[in-house]
Amino acid sequence: MKHAKTILVAAVAIFPFLVWAADKAGSSAPELKTFEEKISYVMGREIGQSLSEAPIPVDTNTFIRGMQDVLQKRPSALTPADEETIKSEFSARMQAAQAAKTAALAEENRKSEEAFLAKNKSAKGVITTASGLQYQVLTPGTGAKPKETDRVKVNYRGALLDGTEFDSSYARNEPAVFAVNGVIPGWTEALQLMQLGGKYRLWVPSKLAYGERGAGRAIGPNALLVFEVEPLEIVNN
């Protein structure tokens, strides 16, 4: 419902431009000169994008009619109860559409992960642990191995299977410090296999990372994560 209200409120702000569009359909669009015209156009595109993602098609003429009725203080064509019912149904459809989209992405990622790990386990230098974690020693280390109760300083880069980078201490130019047992299970396991001073590549299955829920916008459901990790120092003190 919040999404529907946001669309309706924003649409009122661009009412003059939408009315012009309805009245001038088929004629050539004028050049956008003033700030008001330009911001109206930008907002119109944003609302249009939101409406294009709605689970039902939006009738433009009826959409504009609703705004005209409000601005010209005409009574609604629907009762207040009907309006609330429609808003609730719209919100439910939006949620159902998003759930279906997420489920489809989760299944796609699951299949991609399964196929990749099955092939990658035969690659030169790749080791697969009992949990399903895969790792490769890029540069052997010579220092101690962190324990589960340690805090460590590391440099790392995280990416999705398609190469999209979602996090990097290198980009921030600052190593990260965290507890070995305070990170995703794949990292907790991997860090205890590493020696300080080395460099490692990890392929962390989703079950050892963020699973079906994903993490934020960057990491989708059932996403396999690829890391390059350099453990630098144990910093318990």
PDB file of C-alpha atoms in Angstrom:
ATOM      1  CA  MET A   1       0.000   0.000   0.000  1.00  0.00           C
ATOM      2  CA  LYS A   2       2.862   2.348   0.755  1.00  0.00           C
ATOM      3  CA  HIS A   3       4.166   1.864  -2.796  1.00  0.00           C
ATOM      4  CA  ALA A   4       0.770   2.681  -4.296  1.00  0.00           C
ATOM      5  CA  LYS A   5       0.450   5.847  -2.197  1.00  0.00           C
ATOM      6  CA  THR A   6       3.948   6.965  -3.183  1.00  0.00           C
ATOM      7  CA  ILE A   7       3.054   6.654  -6.853  1.00  0.00           C
ATOM      8  CA  LEU A   8      -0.184   8.588  -6.410  1.00  0.00           C
ATOM      9  CA  VAL A   9       1.409  11.400  -4.398  1.00  0.00           C
ATOM     10  CA  ALA A  10       4.263  11.822  -6.849  1.00  0.00           C
ATOM     11  CA  ALA A  11       1.882  11.748  -9.791  1.00  0.00           C
ATOM     12  CA  VAL A  12       0.000  14.773  -8.456  1.00  0.00           C
ATOM     13  CA  ALA A  13       3.232  16.761  -8.579  1.00  0.00           C
ATOM     14  CA  ILE A  14       3.525  16.254 -12.326  1.00  0.00           C
ATOM     15  CA  PHE A  15      -0.181  16.724 -13.046  1.00  0.00           C
ATOM     16  CA  PRO A  16       0.267  19.743 -15.378  1.00  0.00           C
ATOM     17  CA  PHE A  17       2.719  17.854 -17.578  1.00  0.00           C
ATOM     18  CA  LEU A  18       0.503  14.741 -17.715  1.00  0.00           C
ATOM     19  CA  VAL A  19      -2.537  16.815 -18.623  1.00  0.00           C
ATOM     20  CA  TRP A  20      -0.527  18.470 -21.396  1.00  0.00           C
ATOM     21  CA  ALA A  21       0.470  14.993 -22.624  1.00  0.00           C
ATOM     22  CA  ALA A  22      -3.141  13.843 -22.661  1.00  0.00           C
ATOM     23  CA  ASP A  23      -4.359  16.957 -24.470  1.00  0.00           C
ATOM     24  CA  LYS A  24      -1.521  16.997 -27.001  1.00  0.00           C
ATOM     25  CA  ALA A  25      -1.343  13.290 -27.802  1.00  0.00           C
ATOM     26  CA  GLY A  26      -0.021  12.807 -31.277  1.00  0.00           C
ATOM     27  CA  SER A  27       1.528  16.278 -31.572  1.00  0.00           C
ATOM     28  CA  SER A  28       5.260  16.902 -31.421  1.00  0.00           C
ATOM     29  CA  ALA A  29       6.594  17.400 -27.904  1.00  0.00           C
ATOM     30  CA  PRO A  30       7.916  20.901 -27.125  1.00  0.00           C
ATOM     31  CA  GLU A  31      11.480  21.484 -26.015  1.00  0.00           C
ATOM     32  CA  LEU A  32      11.987  21.328 -22.271  1.00  0.00           C
ATOM     33  CA  LYS A  33      13.240  24.772 -21.257  1.00  0.00           C
ATOM     34  CA  THR A  34      12.277  25.707 -17.712  1.00  0.00           C
ATOM     35  CA  PHE A  35      13.254  23.930 -14.526  1.00  0.00           C
ATOM     36  CA  GLU A  36       9.587  23.134 -13.861  1.00  0.00           C
ATOM     37  CA  GLU A  37       9.258  21.435 -17.252  1.00  0.00           C
ATOM     38  CA  LYS A  38      12.451  19.448 -16.805  1.00  0.00           C
ATOM     39  CA  ILE A  39      11.688  18.218 -13.280  1.00  0.00           C
ATOM     40  CA  SER A  40       8.164  17.358 -14.363  1.00  0.00           C
ATOM     41  CA  TYR A  41       9.589  15.273 -17.181  1.00  0.00           C
ATOM     42  CA  VAL A  42      12.073  13.510 -14.888  1.00  0.00           C
ATOM     43  CA  MET A  43       9.352  12.719 -12.345  1.00  0.00           C
ATOM     44  CA  GLY A  44       7.086  11.526 -15.113  1.00  0.00           C
ATOM     45  CA  ARG A  45       9.711   9.079 -16.308  1.00  0.00           C
ATOM     46  CA  GLU A  46      10.284   7.798 -12.783  1.00  0.00           C
ATOM     47  CA  ILE A  47       6.586   7.246 -12.194  1.00  0.00           C
ATOM     48  CA  GLY A  48       6.257   5.685 -15.625  1.00  0.00           C
ATOM     49  CA  GLN A  49       9.026   3.246 -14.717  1.00  0.00           C
ATOM     50  CA  SER A  50       7.258   2.352 -11.472  1.00  0.00           C
ATOM     51  CA  LEU A  51       3.956   1.847 -13.261  1.00  0.00           C
ATOM     52  CA  SER A  52       5.597  -0.285 -15.946  1.00  0.00           C
ATOM     53  CA  GLU A  53       6.691  -2.705 -13.206  1.00  0.00           C
ATOM     54  CA  ALA A  54       3.197  -2.996 -11.733  1.00  0.00           C
ATOM     55  CA  PRO A  55       1.611  -6.475 -11.864  1.00  0.00           C
ATOM     56  CA  ILE A  56      -1.356  -5.074 -13.800  1.00  0.00           C
ATOM     57  CA  PRO A  57      -1.446  -2.717 -16.808  1.00  0.00           C
ATOM     58  CA  VAL A  58      -2.220   0.915 -15.970  1.00  0.00           C
ATOM     59  CA  ASP A  59      -4.766   2.792 -18.060  1.00  0.00           C
ATOM     60  CA  THR A  60      -3.196   6.216 -18.628  1.00  0.00           C
ATOM     61  CA  ASN A  61      -6.456   8.078 -19.277  1.00  0.00           C
ATOM     62  CA  THR A  62      -8.070   6.729 -16.112  1.00  0.00           C
ATOM     63  CA  PHE A  63      -4.886   7.476 -14.173  1.00  0.00           C
ATOM     64  CA  ILE A  64      -5.062  11.134 -15.250  1.00  0.00           C
ATOM     65  CA  ARG A  65      -8.804  11.231 -14.568  1.00  0.00           C
ATOM     66  CA  GLY A  66      -8.152  10.280 -10.944  1.00  0.00           C
ATOM     67  CA  MET A  67      -5.719  13.192 -10.530  1.00  0.00           C
ATOM     68  CA  GLN A  68      -8.105  15.601 -12.226  1.00  0.00           C
ATOM     69  CA  ASP A  69     -10.905  14.612  -9.873  1.00  0.00           C
ATOM     70  CA  VAL A  70      -8.692  15.334  -6.856  1.00  0.00           C
ATOM     71  CA  LEU A  71      -7.278  18.649  -8.078  1.00  0.00           C
ATOM     72  CA  GLN A  72     -10.669  19.882  -9.275  1.00  0.00           C
ATOM     73  CA  LYS A  73     -12.267  18.699  -6.031  1.00  0.00           C
ATOM     74  CA  ARG A  74     -14.708  16.322  -7.703  1.00  0.00           C
ATOM     75  CA  PRO A  75     -16.001  13.329  -5.734  1.00  0.00           C
ATOM     76  CA  SER A  76     -14.304  10.009  -6.246  1.00  0.00           C
ATOM     77  CA  ALA A  77     -15.824   7.502  -8.646  1.00  0.00           C
ATOM     78  CA  LEU A  78     -15.246   4.900  -5.905  1.00  0.00           C
ATOM     79  CA  THR A  79     -16.343   4.794  -2.297  1.00  0.00           C
ATOM     80  CA  PRO A  80     -13.634   5.211   0.378  1.00  0.00           C
ATOM     81  CA  ALA A  81     -14.057   1.535   1.284  1.00  0.00           C
ATOM     82  CA  ASP A  82     -13.609   0.506  -2.345  1.00  0.00           C
ATOM     83  CA  GLU A  83     -10.471   2.633  -2.637  1.00  0.00           C
ATOM     84  CA  GLU A  84      -8.911   0.983   0.414  1.00  0.00           C
ATOM     85  CA  THR A  85      -9.825  -2.465  -0.905  1.00  0.00           C
ATOM     86  CA  ILE A  86      -8.230  -1.700  -4.271  1.00  0.00           C
ATOM     87  CA  LYS A  87      -5.079  -0.334  -2.639  1.00  0.00           C
ATOM     88  CA  SER A  88      -4.769  -3.447  -0.484  1.00  0.00           C
ATOM     89  CA  GLU A  89      -5.240  -5.727  -3.480  1.00  0.00           C
ATOM     90  CA  PHE A  90      -2.683  -3.743  -5.473  1.00  0.00           C
ATOM     91  CA  SER A  91      -0.167  -4.042  -2.651  1.00  0.00           C
ATOM     92  CA  ALA A  92      -0.828  -7.785  -2.398  1.00  0.00           C
ATOM     93  CA  ARG A  93      -0.288  -8.217  -6.128  1.00  0.00           C
ATOM     94  CA  MET A  94       2.941  -6.245  -5.960  1.00  0.00           C
ATOM     95  CA  GLN A  95       4.207  -8.456  -3.153  1.00  0.00           C
ATOM     96  CA  ALA A  96       3.192 -11.616  -4.996  1.00  0.00           C
ATOM     97  CA  ALA A  97       4.936 -10.441  -8.156  1.00  0.00           C
ATOM     98  CA  GLN A  98       8.105  -9.621  -6.218  1.00  0.00           C
ATOM     99  CA  ALA A  99       7.987 -12.993  -4.457  1.00  0.00           C
ATOM    100  CA  ALA A 100       7.669 -14.781  -7.791  1.00  0.00           C
ATOM    101  CA  LYS A 101      10.562 -12.772  -9.209  1.00  0.00           C
ATOM    102  CA  THR A 102      12.738 -13.587  -6.190  1.00  0.00           C
ATOM    103  CA  ALA A 103      11.847 -17.286  -6.385  1.00  0.00           C
ATOM    104  CA  ALA A 104      12.769 -17.407 -10.066  1.00  0.00           C
ATOM    105  CA  LEU A 105      16.100 -15.709  -9.395  1.00  0.00           C
ATOM    106  CA  ALA A 106      16.796 -18.057  -6.485  1.00  0.00           C
ATOM    107  CA  GLU A 107      16.248 -21.091  -8.702  1.00  0.00           C
ATOM    108  CA  GLU A 108      18.392 -19.631 -11.473  1.00  0.00           C
ATOM    109  CA  ASN A 109      21.217 -18.915  -9.028  1.00  0.00           C
ATOM    110  CA  ARG A 110      20.907 -22.374  -7.471  1.00  0.00           C
ATOM    111  CA  LYS A 111      21.336 -24.062 -10.838  1.00  0.00           C
ATOM    112  CA  SER A 112      24.262 -21.807 -11.800  1.00  0.00           C
ATOM    113  CA  GLU A 113      25.979 -22.468  -8.469  1.00  0.00           C
ATOM    114  CA  GLU A 114      25.494 -26.223  -8.715  1.00  0.00           C
ATOM    115  CA  ALA A 115      26.845 -26.403 -12.259  1.00  0.00           C
ATOM    116  CA  PHE A 116      29.833 -24.163 -11.510  1.00  0.00           C
ATOM    117  CA  LEU A 117      30.929 -25.968  -8.343  1.00  0.00           C
ATOM    118  CA  ALA A 118      30.636 -29.372 -10.019  1.00  0.00           C
ATOM    119  CA  LYS A 119      32.963 -28.208 -12.800  1.00  0.00           C
ATOM    120  CA  ASN A 120      35.290 -26.088 -10.664  1.00  0.00           C
ATOM    121  CA  LYS A 121      36.163 -28.876  -8.237  1.00  0.00           C
ATOM    122  CA  SER A 122      38.214 -30.501 -11.011  1.00  0.00           C
ATOM    123  CA  ALA A 123      40.186 -27.326 -11.785  1.00  0.00           C
ATOM    124  CA  LYS A 124      43.898 -27.339 -11.041  1.00  0.00           C
ATOM    125  CA  GLY A 125      44.715 -26.426  -7.458  1.00  0.00           C
ATOM    126  CA  VAL A 126      41.106 -26.256  -6.275  1.00  0.00           C
ATOM    127  CA  ILE A 127      40.355 -27.988  -2.982  1.00  0.00           C
ATOM    128  CA  THR A 128      36.796 -28.844  -1.921  1.00  0.00           C
ATOM    129  CA  THR A 129      36.127 -29.297   1.793  1.00  0.00           C
ATOM    130  CA  ALA A 130      33.494 -31.513   3.411  1.00  0.00           C
ATOM    131  CA  SER A 131      31.158 -28.511   3.765  1.00  0.00           C
ATOM    132  CA  GLY A 132      31.289 -27.734   0.034  1.00  0.00           C
ATOM    133  CA  LEU A 133      33.606 -24.747   0.351  1.00  0.00           C
ATOM    134  CA  GLN A 134      36.118 -24.526  -2.491  1.00  0.00           C
ATOM    135  CA  TYR A 135      39.438 -22.711  -2.249  1.00  0.00           C
ATOM    136  CA  GLN A 136      42.699 -22.279  -4.089  1.00  0.00           C
ATOM    137  CA  VAL A 137      46.086 -21.159  -2.794  1.00  0.00           C
ATOM    138  CA  LEU A 138      47.257 -18.311  -5.016  1.00  0.00           C
ATOM    139  CA  THR A 139      50.291 -17.422  -2.897  1.00  0.00           C
ATOM    140  CA  PRO A 140      51.428 -19.724  -0.066  1.00  0.00           C
ATOM    141  CA  GLY A 141      51.651 -18.106   3.356  1.00  0.00           C
ATOM    142  CA  THR A 142      54.379 -18.654   5.910  1.00  0.00           C
ATOM    143  CA  GLY A 143      52.729 -17.394   9.100  1.00  0.00           C
ATOM    144  CA  ALA A 144      50.363 -18.870  11.647  1.00  0.00           C
ATOM    145  CA  LYS A 145      46.839 -20.017  10.941  1.00  0.00           C
ATOM    146  CA  PRO A 146      44.086 -18.023  12.669  1.00  0.00           C
ATOM    147  CA  LYS A 147      41.907 -19.841  15.178  1.00  0.00           C
ATOM    148  CA  GLU A 148      38.152 -19.525  15.469  1.00  0.00           C
ATOM    149  CA  THR A 149      38.497 -17.344  18.560  1.00  0.00           C
ATOM    150  CA  ASP A 150      40.981 -14.929  16.932  1.00  0.00           C
ATOM    151  CA  ARG A 151      40.472 -11.507  15.408  1.00  0.00           C
ATOM    152  CA  VAL A 152      42.230 -11.000  12.092  1.00  0.00           C
ATOM    153  CA  LYS A 153      43.202  -8.202   9.744  1.00  0.00           C
ATOM    154  CA  VAL A 154      42.643  -9.059   6.070  1.00  0.00           C
ATOM    155  CA  ASN A 155      42.523  -7.552   2.624  1.00  0.00           C
ATOM    156  CA  TYR A 156      39.812  -8.985   0.422  1.00  0.00           C
ATOM    157  CA  ARG A 157      37.697  -8.559  -2.661  1.00  0.00           C
ATOM    158  CA  GLY A 158      34.218 -10.061  -3.030  1.00  0.00           C
ATOM    159  CA  ALA A 159      32.379 -10.672  -6.283  1.00  0.00           C
ATOM    160  CA  LEU A 160      29.428 -12.557  -7.710  1.00  0.00           C
ATOM    161  CA  LEU A 161      29.827 -15.458 -10.089  1.00  0.00           C
ATOM    162  CA  ASP A 162      29.460 -13.110 -13.077  1.00  0.00           C
ATOM    163  CA  GLY A 163      32.363 -10.974 -11.824  1.00  0.00           C
ATOM    164  CA  THR A 164      30.292  -8.137 -10.347  1.00  0.00           C
ATOM    165  CA  GLU A 165      32.248  -6.776  -7.371  1.00  0.00           C
ATOM    166  CA  PHE A 166      30.138  -6.032  -4.300  1.00  0.00           C
ATOM    167  CA  ASP A 167      32.795  -5.301  -1.665  1.00  0.00           C
ATOM    168  CA  SER A 168      36.529  -4.614  -1.502  1.00  0.00           C
ATOM    169  CA  SER A 169      38.932  -3.506   1.201  1.00  0.00           C
ATOM    170  CA  TYR A 170      41.382  -2.726  -1.613  1.00  0.00           C
ATOM    171  CA  ALA A 171      38.959  -0.149  -2.996  1.00  0.00           C
ATOM    172  CA  ARG A 172      38.683   1.442   0.451  1.00  0.00           C
ATOM    173  CA  ASN A 173      42.468   1.267   0.816  1.00  0.00           C
ATOM    174  CA  GLU A 174      41.994  -0.076   4.330  1.00  0.00           C
ATOM    175  CA  PRO A 175      42.220  -3.711   5.510  1.00  0.00           C
ATOM    176  CA  ALA A 176      39.266  -5.048   7.495  1.00  0.00           C
ATOM    177  CA  VAL A 177      39.459  -6.395  11.035  1.00  0.00           C
ATOM    178  CA  PHE A 178      36.915  -8.858  12.373  1.00  0.00           C
ATOM    179  CA  ALA A 179      36.414 -11.953  14.505  1.00  0.00           C
ATOM    180  CA  VAL A 180      36.950 -15.250  12.701  1.00  0.00           C
ATOM    181  CA  ASN A 181      33.711 -16.563  14.190  1.00  0.00           C
ATOM    182  CA  GLY A 182      31.840 -13.337  13.447  1.00  0.00           C
ATOM    183  CA  VAL A 183      31.559 -13.676   9.674  1.00  0.00           C
ATOM    184  CA  ILE A 184      29.678 -15.946   7.252  1.00  0.00           C
ATOM    185  CA  PRO A 185      30.312 -19.671   7.832  1.00  0.00           C
ATOM    186  CA  GLY A 186      32.331 -20.016   4.624  1.00  0.00           C
ATOM    187  CA  TRP A 187      34.777 -17.379   5.817  1.00  0.00           C
ATOM    188  CA  THR A 188      34.986 -18.804   9.338  1.00  0.00           C
ATOM    189  CA  GLU A 189      36.011 -22.140   7.870  1.00  0.00           C
ATOM    190  CA  ALA A 190      38.342 -20.717   5.223  1.00  0.00           C
ATOM    191  CA  LEU A 191      40.271 -18.371   7.501  1.00  0.00           C
ATOM    192  CA  GLN A 192      41.326 -21.278   9.697  1.00  0.00           C
ATOM    193  CA  LEU A 193      42.802 -22.992   6.624  1.00  0.00           C
ATOM    194  CA  MET A 194      44.919 -19.975   5.669  1.00  0.00           C
ATOM    195  CA  GLN A 195      48.397 -18.953   6.714  1.00  0.00           C
ATOM    196  CA  LEU A 196      49.249 -15.302   7.310  1.00  0.00           C
ATOM    197  CA  GLY A 197      51.045 -13.719   4.374  1.00  0.00           C
ATOM    198  CA  GLY A 198      49.321 -15.898   1.794  1.00  0.00           C
ATOM    199  CA  LYS A 199      46.666 -15.120  -0.779  1.00  0.00           C
ATOM    200  CA  TYR A 200      43.673 -17.329  -1.431  1.00  0.00           C
ATOM    201  CA  ARG A 201      40.654 -17.548  -3.724  1.00  0.00           C
ATOM    202  CA  LEU A 202      37.405 -18.786  -2.227  1.00  0.00           C
ATOM    203  CA  TRP A 203      34.211 -20.014  -3.816  1.00  0.00           C
ATOM    204  CA  VAL A 204      31.632 -19.857  -1.047  1.00  0.00           C
ATOM    205  CA  PRO A 205      28.367 -21.733  -1.703  1.00  0.00           C
ATOM    206  CA  SER A 206      25.213 -19.848  -0.775  1.00  0.00           C
ATOM    207  CA  LYS A 207      24.506 -22.280   2.075  1.00  0.00           C
ATOM    208  CA  LEU A 208      27.756 -21.063   3.680  1.00  0.00           C
ATOM    209  CA  ALA A 209      27.000 -17.408   2.897  1.00  0.00           C
ATOM    210  CA  TYR A 210      23.598 -15.679   2.790  1.00  0.00           C
ATOM    211  CA  GLY A 211      21.389 -18.514   1.547  1.00  0.00           C
ATOM    212  CA  GLU A 212      17.943 -17.913   0.116  1.00  0.00           C
ATOM    213  CA  ARG A 213      17.573 -14.484   1.732  1.00  0.00           C
ATOM    214  CA  GLY A 214      20.575 -12.896   0.014  1.00  0.00           C
ATOM    215  CA  ALA A 215      22.040  -9.675   1.376  1.00  0.00           C
ATOM    216  CA  GLY A 216      20.860  -6.228   0.332  1.00  0.00           C
ATOM    217  CA  ARG A 217      20.525  -5.396  -3.336  1.00  0.00           C
ATOM    218  CA  ALA A 218      23.944  -6.664  -4.340  1.00  0.00           C
ATOM    219  CA  ILE A 219      23.749 -10.310  -3.270  1.00  0.00           C
ATOM    220  CA  GLY A 220      20.721 -12.183  -4.526  1.00  0.00           C
ATOM    221  CA  PRO A 221      19.122 -15.356  -3.174  1.00  0.00           C
ATOM    222  CA  ASN A 222      21.244 -18.522  -3.453  1.00  0.00           C
ATOM    223  CA  ALA A 223      24.192 -16.496  -4.744  1.00  0.00           C
ATOM    224  CA  LEU A 224      27.603 -18.156  -4.953  1.00  0.00           C
ATOM    225  CA  LEU A 225      30.280 -15.729  -3.732  1.00  0.00           C
ATOM    226  CA  VAL A 226      33.856 -15.493  -4.982  1.00  0.00           C
ATOM    227  CA  PHE A 227      36.552 -13.923  -2.806  1.00  0.00           C
ATOM    228  CA  GLU A 228      40.231 -13.151  -2.961  1.00  0.00           C
ATOM    229  CA  VAL A 229      41.579 -13.002   0.587  1.00  0.00           C
ATOM    230  CA  GLU A 230      44.930 -12.021   2.087  1.00  0.00           C
ATOM    231  CA  PRO A 231      45.171 -12.680   5.844  1.00  0.00           C
ATOM    232  CA  LEU A 232      47.635 -10.115   7.128  1.00  0.00           C
ATOM    233  CA  GLU A 233      47.754 -10.265  10.903  1.00  0.00           C
ATOM    234  CA  ILE A 234      46.193 -11.715  14.020  1.00  0.00           C
ATOM    235  CA  VAL A 235      45.130  -8.729  16.139  1.00  0.00           C
ATOM    236  CA  ASN A 236      43.735 -10.184  19.353  1.00  0.00           C
ATOM    237  CA  ASN A 237      45.239  -7.352  21.392  1.00  0.00           C
TER     238      ASN A 237
END
